Amino acid sequence: MAAEEQKDDFKMEDLTDVNKTMSLVVKYLSFVENMSPFKLGQIAEMITKINKDAGEAVAPYFAGGQVVFLLLFVAYFVVSVVALAVDADAMSCPCASESWIWLYALLVISIITFLGFIIFVVQWVLNLINVQIPDSALSLPSPLAMTTFAVLGIILWAGMSEKCDDFYASNHGMLLTVFHIMVIVMSIASVVGLSTFVGQIITDISSYWNQFSSQYLPIGEKKDEDKA
């Protein structure tokens, strides 16, 4: 019976339903999204908790956006790794002591990706043992790391001398471009991530308050709240 129930989880006719199709896309791409700087899935889940109808209405658009962002992330990841390999000489170039953009790129691509993988593993284990924790508990590490890298990248970018900028542009153009993209991505992703975290905190507090009021408030007070 269990095997039959598992088989029924996915049906070909589900593909004709846009919402179900997008739900499947989100489900099977969640692993990659955890390693991506932009996590649209978290925003979609937060909207659904605030208003279920609104969440269902925007779900297909967010799922489509997830696919686009994840494809861009894969391209960004591949190009970054290639740049690190091709421009490995930049690690020990004369300007490396002043503006160590090769090391910065290595730290961003490795730490952010590894952190996302760790968060995915933790989520998987929690689901396996059927333990639920607030969404915000696992949402904070990534934006904090990205904020740190955003600030560090801006400092490196602003502090780079014109001489070193010309040197990197002439000898390590691909690495310099990847560095600029990383700083911009980290800056935007940190703002989006922290905003999402704040929204999740507010949603969690509201959810806990609703649970508390439904269990402990007197019936008269509940009715007064409903009328208000």
Short mmCIF file of C-alpha atoms in Angstrom, two decimals:
data_model
loop_
_atom_site.label_atom_id
_atom_site.label_comp_id
_atom_site.label_asym_id
_atom_site.label_seq_id
_atom_site.Cartn_x
_atom_site.Cartn_y
_atom_site.Cartn_z
CA MET A 1 0.00 0.00 0.00
CA ALA A 2 2.81 2.40 0.86
CA ALA A 3 4.42 1.80 -2.52
CA GLU A 4 1.12 2.55 -4.26
CA GLU A 5 0.72 5.79 -2.29
CA GLN A 6 4.25 6.88 -3.26
CA LYS A 7 3.53 6.19 -6.90
CA ASP A 8 0.40 8.33 -6.67
CA ASP A 9 2.48 11.32 -5.56
CA PHE A 10 3.25 12.11 -9.20
CA LYS A 11 0.73 11.78 -12.00
CA MET A 12 1.21 12.73 -15.64
CA GLU A 13 -2.07 14.65 -15.62
CA ASP A 14 -0.56 16.95 -12.98
CA LEU A 15 1.56 18.44 -15.77
CA THR A 16 -1.58 19.96 -17.28
CA ASP A 17 -2.13 21.99 -14.10
CA VAL A 18 0.18 25.03 -14.05
CA ASN A 19 0.24 25.29 -10.26
CA LYS A 20 1.06 21.60 -9.79
CA THR A 21 3.71 21.72 -12.50
CA MET A 22 5.38 24.73 -10.92
CA SER A 23 5.18 23.06 -7.49
CA LEU A 24 7.09 20.08 -8.89
CA VAL A 25 9.67 22.41 -10.45
CA VAL A 26 10.17 24.22 -7.13
CA LYS A 27 10.39 20.91 -5.23
CA TYR A 28 13.10 19.38 -7.40
CA LEU A 29 15.11 22.58 -7.81
CA SER A 30 15.13 23.46 -4.10
CA PHE A 31 18.56 21.87 -3.68
CA VAL A 32 20.12 24.20 -6.26
CA GLU A 33 18.22 27.23 -4.97
CA ASN A 34 19.72 26.79 -1.51
CA MET A 35 23.14 27.41 -3.05
CA SER A 36 21.92 30.36 -5.11
CA PRO A 37 22.17 33.94 -3.76
CA PHE A 38 18.55 34.62 -4.73
CA LYS A 39 15.96 32.43 -3.02
CA LEU A 40 12.58 33.22 -4.56
CA GLY A 41 11.11 30.08 -3.00
CA GLN A 42 11.40 31.62 0.48
CA ILE A 43 9.55 34.74 -0.67
CA ALA A 44 6.80 32.64 -2.29
CA GLU A 45 6.36 30.57 0.90
CA MET A 46 6.18 33.75 3.00
CA ILE A 47 3.46 35.22 0.75
CA THR A 48 1.49 31.96 0.96
CA LYS A 49 1.62 32.04 4.78
CA ILE A 50 0.39 35.64 4.81
CA ASN A 51 -2.38 35.04 2.29
CA LYS A 52 -3.00 31.59 0.82
CA ASP A 53 -4.98 32.86 -2.18
CA ALA A 54 -2.32 35.42 -3.05
CA GLY A 55 0.37 32.77 -2.65
CA GLU A 56 -1.39 30.41 -5.03
CA ALA A 57 -1.91 33.24 -7.51
CA VAL A 58 1.76 34.25 -7.67
CA ALA A 59 3.18 30.71 -7.33
CA PRO A 60 3.49 30.05 -11.09
CA TYR A 61 5.29 33.35 -11.65
CA PHE A 62 7.69 32.77 -8.77
CA ALA A 63 8.36 29.23 -9.97
CA GLY A 64 9.11 30.53 -13.45
CA GLY A 65 11.39 33.16 -11.92
CA GLN A 66 13.12 30.45 -9.90
CA VAL A 67 13.92 28.51 -13.05
CA VAL A 68 15.36 31.62 -14.72
CA PHE A 69 17.42 32.62 -11.67
CA LEU A 70 18.71 29.08 -11.18
CA LEU A 71 19.83 28.87 -14.80
CA LEU A 72 21.59 32.22 -14.35
CA PHE A 73 23.16 30.91 -11.14
CA VAL A 74 24.51 27.82 -12.90
CA ALA A 75 26.00 30.04 -15.63
CA TYR A 76 27.42 32.41 -12.98
CA PHE A 77 28.92 29.50 -11.04
CA VAL A 78 30.54 27.93 -14.12
CA VAL A 79 31.96 31.23 -15.37
CA SER A 80 33.33 32.01 -11.89
CA VAL A 81 35.09 28.64 -11.63
CA VAL A 82 36.53 29.06 -15.13
CA ALA A 83 37.76 32.57 -14.27
CA LEU A 84 39.44 31.29 -11.09
CA ALA A 85 41.21 28.59 -13.09
CA VAL A 86 42.17 30.71 -16.10
CA ASP A 87 43.32 33.70 -14.04
CA ALA A 88 44.98 31.75 -11.23
CA ASP A 89 48.13 33.85 -11.77
CA ALA A 90 46.25 36.81 -10.30
CA MET A 91 46.60 35.14 -6.91
CA SER A 92 50.28 36.13 -6.77
CA CYS A 93 50.37 39.19 -9.03
CA PRO A 94 51.87 42.52 -7.80
CA CYS A 95 48.39 43.97 -7.15
CA ALA A 96 47.22 40.96 -5.14
CA SER A 97 48.43 42.46 -1.86
CA GLU A 98 46.40 45.63 -2.47
CA SER A 99 43.27 44.19 -4.07
CA TRP A 100 43.03 40.41 -3.71
CA ILE A 101 40.10 39.93 -6.05
CA TRP A 102 41.08 36.33 -6.93
CA LEU A 103 40.90 35.29 -3.28
CA TYR A 104 37.66 37.25 -2.88
CA ALA A 105 36.08 35.40 -5.82
CA LEU A 106 37.25 32.06 -4.41
CA LEU A 107 35.79 32.82 -0.97
CA VAL A 108 32.44 33.96 -2.38
CA ILE A 109 31.94 31.02 -4.72
CA SER A 110 33.04 28.43 -2.14
CA ILE A 111 31.58 29.75 1.14
CA ILE A 112 28.19 30.84 -0.20
CA THR A 113 27.76 27.57 -2.11
CA PHE A 114 28.92 25.42 0.83
CA LEU A 115 26.68 27.33 3.25
CA GLY A 116 23.69 26.71 0.99
CA PHE A 117 24.54 23.01 0.84
CA ILE A 118 24.77 22.80 4.65
CA ILE A 119 21.39 24.52 5.03
CA PHE A 120 19.86 22.08 2.54
CA VAL A 121 21.25 19.10 4.49
CA VAL A 122 19.91 20.50 7.77
CA GLN A 123 16.46 21.00 6.20
CA TRP A 124 16.54 17.47 4.80
CA VAL A 125 17.46 15.97 8.20
CA LEU A 126 14.76 17.99 9.98
CA ASN A 127 12.16 16.78 7.48
CA LEU A 128 13.44 13.23 7.87
CA ILE A 129 12.97 13.25 11.65
CA ASN A 130 9.77 15.29 11.32
CA VAL A 131 11.00 18.30 13.31
CA GLN A 132 9.62 21.72 12.44
CA ILE A 133 11.43 24.97 13.15
CA PRO A 134 10.60 28.53 12.08
CA ASP A 135 11.58 29.35 8.49
CA SER A 136 13.52 32.36 9.73
CA ALA A 137 15.88 30.12 11.75
CA LEU A 138 17.57 28.84 8.59
CA SER A 139 17.14 32.01 6.54
CA LEU A 140 19.56 34.25 8.45
CA PRO A 141 23.02 32.69 7.80
CA SER A 142 23.01 33.25 4.02
CA PRO A 143 22.08 36.97 4.05
CA LEU A 144 24.58 37.61 6.85
CA ALA A 145 27.36 35.98 4.82
CA MET A 146 26.31 37.84 1.67
CA THR A 147 26.19 41.17 3.54
CA THR A 148 29.73 40.55 4.78
CA PHE A 149 30.95 39.78 1.26
CA ALA A 150 29.04 42.75 -0.17
CA VAL A 151 30.72 45.18 2.23
CA LEU A 152 34.12 43.56 1.71
CA GLY A 153 33.70 43.64 -2.07
CA ILE A 154 32.70 47.30 -2.07
CA ILE A 155 35.78 48.13 0.02
CA LEU A 156 38.06 46.22 -2.37
CA TRP A 157 36.43 47.78 -5.42
CA ALA A 158 36.56 51.33 -4.03
CA GLY A 159 40.11 50.91 -2.76
CA MET A 160 41.53 49.53 -6.00
CA SER A 161 44.04 51.93 -7.54
CA GLU A 162 43.71 52.97 -11.17
CA LYS A 163 47.02 51.24 -11.88
CA CYS A 164 45.77 47.89 -10.54
CA ASP A 165 42.43 48.32 -12.26
CA ASP A 166 44.23 48.76 -15.59
CA PHE A 167 46.49 45.80 -14.79
CA TYR A 168 43.56 43.48 -14.07
CA ALA A 169 41.64 44.74 -17.10
CA SER A 170 44.63 44.06 -19.37
CA ASN A 171 45.80 40.75 -17.93
CA HIS A 172 42.86 39.26 -16.04
CA GLY A 173 39.79 40.79 -17.65
CA MET A 174 37.54 37.80 -17.04
CA LEU A 175 38.39 37.70 -13.33
CA LEU A 176 37.82 41.46 -12.98
CA THR A 177 34.40 41.16 -14.63
CA VAL A 178 33.44 38.23 -12.38
CA PHE A 179 34.59 40.24 -9.35
CA HIS A 180 32.38 43.18 -10.32
CA ILE A 181 29.40 40.88 -10.92
CA MET A 182 29.94 39.16 -7.56
CA VAL A 183 29.99 42.46 -5.65
CA ILE A 184 26.77 43.59 -7.34
CA VAL A 185 25.08 40.21 -6.80
CA MET A 186 26.12 40.04 -3.14
CA SER A 187 24.88 43.60 -2.54
CA ILE A 188 21.45 42.99 -4.08
CA ALA A 189 21.06 39.48 -2.63
CA SER A 190 21.96 40.66 0.89
CA VAL A 191 19.22 43.33 0.82
CA VAL A 192 16.65 40.87 -0.57
CA GLY A 193 17.73 38.17 1.88
CA LEU A 194 17.57 40.40 4.96
CA SER A 195 14.20 41.81 3.86
CA THR A 196 12.87 38.27 3.43
CA PHE A 197 14.22 37.32 6.87
CA VAL A 198 12.44 40.27 8.50
CA GLY A 199 9.23 39.33 6.69
CA GLN A 200 9.55 35.73 7.89
CA ILE A 201 10.08 36.91 11.48
CA ILE A 202 6.90 38.99 11.31
CA THR A 203 5.00 36.08 9.75
CA ASP A 204 6.26 33.64 12.41
CA ILE A 205 5.30 36.00 15.24
CA SER A 206 1.84 36.48 13.73
CA SER A 207 1.42 32.72 13.34
CA TYR A 208 2.45 32.03 16.95
CA TRP A 209 0.12 34.75 18.21
CA ASN A 210 -2.81 33.28 16.28
CA GLN A 211 -2.08 29.84 17.74
CA PHE A 212 -1.81 31.30 21.24
CA SER A 213 -5.00 33.33 20.96
CA SER A 214 -6.97 30.38 19.60
CA GLN A 215 -5.91 28.19 22.54
CA TYR A 216 -5.79 30.52 25.54
CA LEU A 217 -7.91 33.62 24.95
CA PRO A 218 -11.46 33.49 26.36
CA ILE A 219 -14.22 32.96 23.79
CA GLY A 220 -15.59 36.47 24.39
CA GLU A 221 -12.22 38.06 23.61
CA LYS A 222 -11.90 35.96 20.45
CA LYS A 223 -15.28 37.22 19.25
CA ASP A 224 -14.30 40.80 20.03
CA GLU A 225 -11.08 40.35 18.04
CA ASP A 226 -13.02 38.85 15.13
CA LYS A 227 -15.43 41.80 15.11
CA ALA A 228 -12.51 44.25 15.22
#
